[in-house]
Short mmCIF file of C-alpha atoms and ligand atoms in Angstrom, two decimals:
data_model
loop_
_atom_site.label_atom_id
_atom_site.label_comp_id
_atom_site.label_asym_id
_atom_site.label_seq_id
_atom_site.Cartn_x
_atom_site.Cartn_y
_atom_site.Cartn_z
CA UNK A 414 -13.21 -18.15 -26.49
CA UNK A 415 -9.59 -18.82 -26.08
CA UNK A 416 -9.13 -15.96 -28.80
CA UNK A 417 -11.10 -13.69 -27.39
CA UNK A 418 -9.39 -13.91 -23.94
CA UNK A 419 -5.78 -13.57 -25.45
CA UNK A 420 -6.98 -10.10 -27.38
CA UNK A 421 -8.22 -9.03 -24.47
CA UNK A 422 -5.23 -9.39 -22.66
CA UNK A 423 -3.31 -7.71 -25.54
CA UNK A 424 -5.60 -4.41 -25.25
CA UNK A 425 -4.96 -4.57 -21.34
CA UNK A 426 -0.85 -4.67 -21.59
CA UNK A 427 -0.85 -1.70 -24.18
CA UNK A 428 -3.57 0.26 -21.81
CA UNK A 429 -1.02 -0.20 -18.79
CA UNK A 430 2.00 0.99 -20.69
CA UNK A 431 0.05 4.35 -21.58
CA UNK A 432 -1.46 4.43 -18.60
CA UNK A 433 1.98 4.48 -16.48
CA UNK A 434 3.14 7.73 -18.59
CA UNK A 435 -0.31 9.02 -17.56
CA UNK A 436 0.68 8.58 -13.83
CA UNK A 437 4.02 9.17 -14.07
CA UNK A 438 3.63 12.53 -15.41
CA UNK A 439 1.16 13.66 -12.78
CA UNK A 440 3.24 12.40 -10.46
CA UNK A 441 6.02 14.37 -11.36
CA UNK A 442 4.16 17.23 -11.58
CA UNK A 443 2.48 16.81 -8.13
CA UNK A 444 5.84 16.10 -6.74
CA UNK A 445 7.24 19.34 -8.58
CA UNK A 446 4.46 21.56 -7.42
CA UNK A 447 4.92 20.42 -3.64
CA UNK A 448 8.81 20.79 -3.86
CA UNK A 449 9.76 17.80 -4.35
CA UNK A 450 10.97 15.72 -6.91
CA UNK A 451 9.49 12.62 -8.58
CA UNK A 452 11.74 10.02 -7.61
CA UNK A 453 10.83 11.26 -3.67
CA UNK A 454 7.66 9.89 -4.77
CA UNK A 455 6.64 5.66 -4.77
CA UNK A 456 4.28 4.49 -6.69
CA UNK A 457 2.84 0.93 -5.37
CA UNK A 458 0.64 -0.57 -8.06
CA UNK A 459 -2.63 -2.63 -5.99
CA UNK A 460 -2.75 -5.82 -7.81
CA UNK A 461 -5.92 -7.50 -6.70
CA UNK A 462 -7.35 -9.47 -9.63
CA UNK A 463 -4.88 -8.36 -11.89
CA UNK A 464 -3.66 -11.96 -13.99
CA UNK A 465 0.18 -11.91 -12.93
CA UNK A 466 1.06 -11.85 -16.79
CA UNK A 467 -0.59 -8.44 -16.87
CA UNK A 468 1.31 -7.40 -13.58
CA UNK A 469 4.69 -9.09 -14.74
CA UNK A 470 4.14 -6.71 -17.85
CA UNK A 471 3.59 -3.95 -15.74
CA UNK A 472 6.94 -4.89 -13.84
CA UNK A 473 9.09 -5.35 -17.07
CA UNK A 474 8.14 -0.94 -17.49
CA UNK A 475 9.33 -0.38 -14.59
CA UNK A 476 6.96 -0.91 -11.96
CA UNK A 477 9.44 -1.66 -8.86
CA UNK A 478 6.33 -1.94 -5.94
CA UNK A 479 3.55 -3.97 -5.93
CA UNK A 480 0.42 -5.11 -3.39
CA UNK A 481 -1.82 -7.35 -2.78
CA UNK A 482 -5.08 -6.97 -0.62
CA UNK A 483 -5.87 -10.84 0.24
CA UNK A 484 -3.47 -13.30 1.64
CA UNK A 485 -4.73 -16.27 -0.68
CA UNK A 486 -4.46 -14.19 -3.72
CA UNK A 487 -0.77 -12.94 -2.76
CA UNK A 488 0.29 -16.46 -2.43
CA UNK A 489 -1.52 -17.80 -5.33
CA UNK A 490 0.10 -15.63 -7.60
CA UNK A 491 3.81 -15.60 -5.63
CA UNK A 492 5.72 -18.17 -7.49
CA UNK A 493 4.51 -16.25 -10.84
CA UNK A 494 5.58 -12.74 -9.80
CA UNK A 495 8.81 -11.42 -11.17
CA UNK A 496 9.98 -10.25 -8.37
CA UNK A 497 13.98 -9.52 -9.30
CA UNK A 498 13.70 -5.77 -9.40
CA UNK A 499 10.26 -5.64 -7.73
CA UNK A 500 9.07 -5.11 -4.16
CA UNK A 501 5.60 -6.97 -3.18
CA UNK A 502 3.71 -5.62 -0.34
CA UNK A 503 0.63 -6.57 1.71
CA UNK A 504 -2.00 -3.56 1.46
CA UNK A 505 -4.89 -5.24 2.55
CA UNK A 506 -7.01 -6.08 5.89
CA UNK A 507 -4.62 -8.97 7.67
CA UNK A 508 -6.18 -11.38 9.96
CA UNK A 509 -3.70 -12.32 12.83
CA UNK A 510 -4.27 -16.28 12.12
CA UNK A 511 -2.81 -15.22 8.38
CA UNK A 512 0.00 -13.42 9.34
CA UNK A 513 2.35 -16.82 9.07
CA UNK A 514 1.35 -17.27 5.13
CA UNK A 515 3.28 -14.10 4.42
CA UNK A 516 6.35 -13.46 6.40
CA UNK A 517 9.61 -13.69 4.54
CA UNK A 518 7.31 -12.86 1.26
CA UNK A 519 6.44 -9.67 1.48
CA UNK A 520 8.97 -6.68 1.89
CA UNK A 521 6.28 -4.55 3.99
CA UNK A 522 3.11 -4.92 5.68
CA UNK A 523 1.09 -1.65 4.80
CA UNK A 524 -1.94 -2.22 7.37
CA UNK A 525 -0.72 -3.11 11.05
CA UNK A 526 -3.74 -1.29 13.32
CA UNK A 527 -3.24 -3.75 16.41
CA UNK A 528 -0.42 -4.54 18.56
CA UNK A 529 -2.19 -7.90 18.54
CA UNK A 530 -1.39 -8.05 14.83
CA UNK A 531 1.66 -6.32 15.28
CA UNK A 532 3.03 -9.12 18.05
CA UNK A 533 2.21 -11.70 15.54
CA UNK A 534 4.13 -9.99 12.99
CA UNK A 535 6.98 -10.06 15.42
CA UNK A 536 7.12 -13.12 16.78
CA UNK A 537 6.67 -14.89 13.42
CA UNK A 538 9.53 -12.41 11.66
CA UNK A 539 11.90 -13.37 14.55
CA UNK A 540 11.13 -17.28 14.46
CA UNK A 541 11.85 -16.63 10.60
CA UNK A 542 15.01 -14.33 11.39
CA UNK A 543 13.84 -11.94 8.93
CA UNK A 544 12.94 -7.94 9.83
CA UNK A 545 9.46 -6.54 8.74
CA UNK A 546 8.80 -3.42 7.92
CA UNK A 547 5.30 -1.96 8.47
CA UNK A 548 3.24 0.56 8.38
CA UNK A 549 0.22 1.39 10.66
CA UNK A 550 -2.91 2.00 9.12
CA UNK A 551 -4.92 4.77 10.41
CA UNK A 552 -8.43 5.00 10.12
CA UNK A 553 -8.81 8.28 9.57
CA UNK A 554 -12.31 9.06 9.03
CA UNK A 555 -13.58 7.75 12.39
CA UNK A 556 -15.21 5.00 10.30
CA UNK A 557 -17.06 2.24 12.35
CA UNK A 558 -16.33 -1.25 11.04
CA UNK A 559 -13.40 -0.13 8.87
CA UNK A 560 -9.68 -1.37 9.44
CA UNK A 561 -7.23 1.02 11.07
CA UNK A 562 -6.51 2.22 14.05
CA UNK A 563 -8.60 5.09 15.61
CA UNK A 564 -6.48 8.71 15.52
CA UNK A 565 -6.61 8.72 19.09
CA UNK A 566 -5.37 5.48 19.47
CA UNK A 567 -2.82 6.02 17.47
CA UNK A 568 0.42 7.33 19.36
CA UNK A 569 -0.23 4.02 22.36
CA UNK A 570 -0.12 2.08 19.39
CA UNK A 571 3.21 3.08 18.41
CA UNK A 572 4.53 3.17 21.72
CA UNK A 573 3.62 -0.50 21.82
CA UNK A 574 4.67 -1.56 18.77
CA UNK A 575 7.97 -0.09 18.53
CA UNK A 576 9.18 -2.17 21.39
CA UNK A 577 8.59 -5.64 19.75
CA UNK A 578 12.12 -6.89 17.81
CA UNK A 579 11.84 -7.98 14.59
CA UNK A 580 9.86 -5.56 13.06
CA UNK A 581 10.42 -1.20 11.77
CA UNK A 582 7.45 0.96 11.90
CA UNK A 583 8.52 2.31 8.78
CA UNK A 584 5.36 5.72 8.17
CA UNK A 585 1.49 5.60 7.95
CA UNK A 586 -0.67 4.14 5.58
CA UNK A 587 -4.68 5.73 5.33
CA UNK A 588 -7.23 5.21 3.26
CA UNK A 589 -10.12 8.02 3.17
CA UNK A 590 -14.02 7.31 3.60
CA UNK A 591 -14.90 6.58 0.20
CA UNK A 592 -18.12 8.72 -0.34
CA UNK A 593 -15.57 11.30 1.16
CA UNK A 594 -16.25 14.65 -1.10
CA UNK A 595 -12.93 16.47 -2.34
CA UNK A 596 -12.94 18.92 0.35
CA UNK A 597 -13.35 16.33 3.02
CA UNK A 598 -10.82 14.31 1.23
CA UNK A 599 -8.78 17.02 1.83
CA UNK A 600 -8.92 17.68 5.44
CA UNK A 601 -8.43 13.42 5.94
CA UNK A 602 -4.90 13.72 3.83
CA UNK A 603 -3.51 16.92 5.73
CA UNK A 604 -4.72 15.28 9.39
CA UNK A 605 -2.70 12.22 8.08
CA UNK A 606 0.61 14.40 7.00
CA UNK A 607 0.41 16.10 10.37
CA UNK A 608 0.32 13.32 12.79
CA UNK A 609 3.34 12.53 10.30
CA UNK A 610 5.11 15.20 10.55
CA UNK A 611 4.32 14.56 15.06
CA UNK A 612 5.44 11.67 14.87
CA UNK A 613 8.36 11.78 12.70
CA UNK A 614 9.64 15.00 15.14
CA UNK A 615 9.63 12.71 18.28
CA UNK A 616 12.21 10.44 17.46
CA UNK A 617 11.41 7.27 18.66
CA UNK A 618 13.38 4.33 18.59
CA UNK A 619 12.95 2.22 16.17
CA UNK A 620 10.33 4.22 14.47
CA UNK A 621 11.34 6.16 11.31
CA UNK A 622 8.50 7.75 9.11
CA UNK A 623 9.68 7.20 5.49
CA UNK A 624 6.05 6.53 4.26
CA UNK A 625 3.35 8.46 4.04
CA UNK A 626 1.29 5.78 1.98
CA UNK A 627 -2.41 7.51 1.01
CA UNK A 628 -3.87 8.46 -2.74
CA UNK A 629 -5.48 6.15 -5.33
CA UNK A 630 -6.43 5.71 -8.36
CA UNK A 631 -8.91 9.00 -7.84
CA UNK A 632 -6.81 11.62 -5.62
CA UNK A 633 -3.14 10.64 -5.73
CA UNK A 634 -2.47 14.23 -6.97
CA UNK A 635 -4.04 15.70 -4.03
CA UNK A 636 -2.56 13.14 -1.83
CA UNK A 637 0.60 14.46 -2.99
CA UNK A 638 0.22 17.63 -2.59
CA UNK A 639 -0.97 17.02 0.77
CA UNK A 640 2.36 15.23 1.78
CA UNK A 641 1.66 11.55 0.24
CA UNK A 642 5.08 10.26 -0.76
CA UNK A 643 3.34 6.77 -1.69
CA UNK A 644 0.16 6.08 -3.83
CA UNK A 645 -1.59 3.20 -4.02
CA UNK A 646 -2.69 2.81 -7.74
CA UNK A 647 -5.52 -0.13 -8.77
CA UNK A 648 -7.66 0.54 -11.51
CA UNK A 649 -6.12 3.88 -13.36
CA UNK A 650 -3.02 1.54 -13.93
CA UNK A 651 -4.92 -1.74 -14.65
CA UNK A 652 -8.42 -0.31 -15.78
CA UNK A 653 -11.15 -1.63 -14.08
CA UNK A 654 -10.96 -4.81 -11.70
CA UNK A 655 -13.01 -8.01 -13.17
CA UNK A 656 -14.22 -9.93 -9.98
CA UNK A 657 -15.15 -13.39 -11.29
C1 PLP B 1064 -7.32 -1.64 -4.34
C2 PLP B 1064 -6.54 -0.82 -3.40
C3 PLP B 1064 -5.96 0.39 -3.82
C4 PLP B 1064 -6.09 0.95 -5.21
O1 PLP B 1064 -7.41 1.32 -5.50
P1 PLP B 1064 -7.76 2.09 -6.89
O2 PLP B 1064 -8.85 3.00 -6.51
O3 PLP B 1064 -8.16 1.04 -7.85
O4 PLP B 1064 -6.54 2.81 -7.31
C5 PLP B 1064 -5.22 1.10 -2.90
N1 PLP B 1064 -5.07 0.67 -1.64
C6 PLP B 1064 -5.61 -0.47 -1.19
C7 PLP B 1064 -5.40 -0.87 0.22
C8 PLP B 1064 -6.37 -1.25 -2.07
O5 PLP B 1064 -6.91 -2.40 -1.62
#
């Protein structure tokens, strides 16, 4: 058994080598073909279930941003990461009660949709003395019982949120109905870059829209070309996730 699981891990760290050229290059050519080049780009690799020896591996390429969906996981694996020339981020639904198991660890917080969650974040990030950058998730396909905050919803929440200390709304961070078809896919990503684009025009303090975090594993091209300048990238990197 032992055997089996060690060969197993050798087939996965040569898969993610090939697979980062793989991304890299469409990447770059995404970024080329929307006039940009591919260092404007960030590539975040999602983590979830990955072992962190896999992940570690991933980071000694070049990988330079990770995230994790689940607090427990994220801390877990945080003693393990290498984290020297590595970000780690928090990508996933965050209850407000979790919010203190993660400050000081992670460089961003990808999914703020509340100012509830968002005064947490504060309060716990100046009690630390450390700044948090985040980004608020929007929930852009009207989705009931999904995380994010409605579009319309969207500019009060910023309003609100900019005033707390201790924190930088840094961009916006979406993730598209899943059963979404291409075309539909589409019109979610360009909503997204234009409330961006709103946003980023009005100038408000403490407020700067550097990210534009939407694309996975199965549209980060089009997410790109759309105005993405960070993809989230699970299972194309890592092949597919083993839930035990
Ligand atoms: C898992 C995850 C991803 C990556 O998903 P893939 O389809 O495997 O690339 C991106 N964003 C978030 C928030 C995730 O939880």
């Amino acid at each position: 058994m032992m055997e089996k699981s060690s060969s197993e891990f050798d087939r996965r760290f040569l898969d993610v080598e090939e697979n980062l050229k793989v991304i890299r290059s469409n990447i770059a050519a995404a970024a080329l073909k929307s006039g940009r080049q591919p260092q404007d780009i960030t590539m975040l690799a999602a983590t979830k279930t990955v072992p962190v020896e896999v992940i570690n591996h991933g980071i000694a390429l070049g990988i330079d941003h990770i995230g994790e969906n689940k607090v427990q996981e994220l801390c877990e694996k945080y003693e393990s990461y290498d984290l020297a020339q590595c970000e780690l981020q928090f990508i996933g639904h965050l209850q407000t009660n979790k919010v203190k198991n993660i400050i000081g660890k992670v460089s961003m917080i990808q999914s703020v949709d509340s100012v509830r969650l968002a005064n947490e974040i504060s309060r716990l990030s100046l009690s630390k003395g450390v700044t948090t950058d985040i980004l608020i998730e929007v929930n852009i396909g009207n989705e009931p019982n999904k995380s994010g905050v409605l579009p319309t919803e969207l500019y009060d929440l910023i309003e609100q949120t900019a005033l707390l200390p201790s924190l930088r709304i840094r961009g916006l961070m979406a993730i598209p109905p899943a059963e979404a078809k291409m075309a539909e896919t589409q019109g979610y990503f360009s909503k997204m870059s234009q409330y961006f684009i709103d946003i980023k025009g009005k100038k408000i303090d403490n407020v700067t829209m550097d990210y534009l975090s939407m694309g996975m594993s199965s549209d980060y091209s089009q997410a790109i070309l759309s105005g993405a300048n960070m993809v989230r990238i699970g299972s194309a990197l890592f092949g597919p996730r083993i839930y035990n």
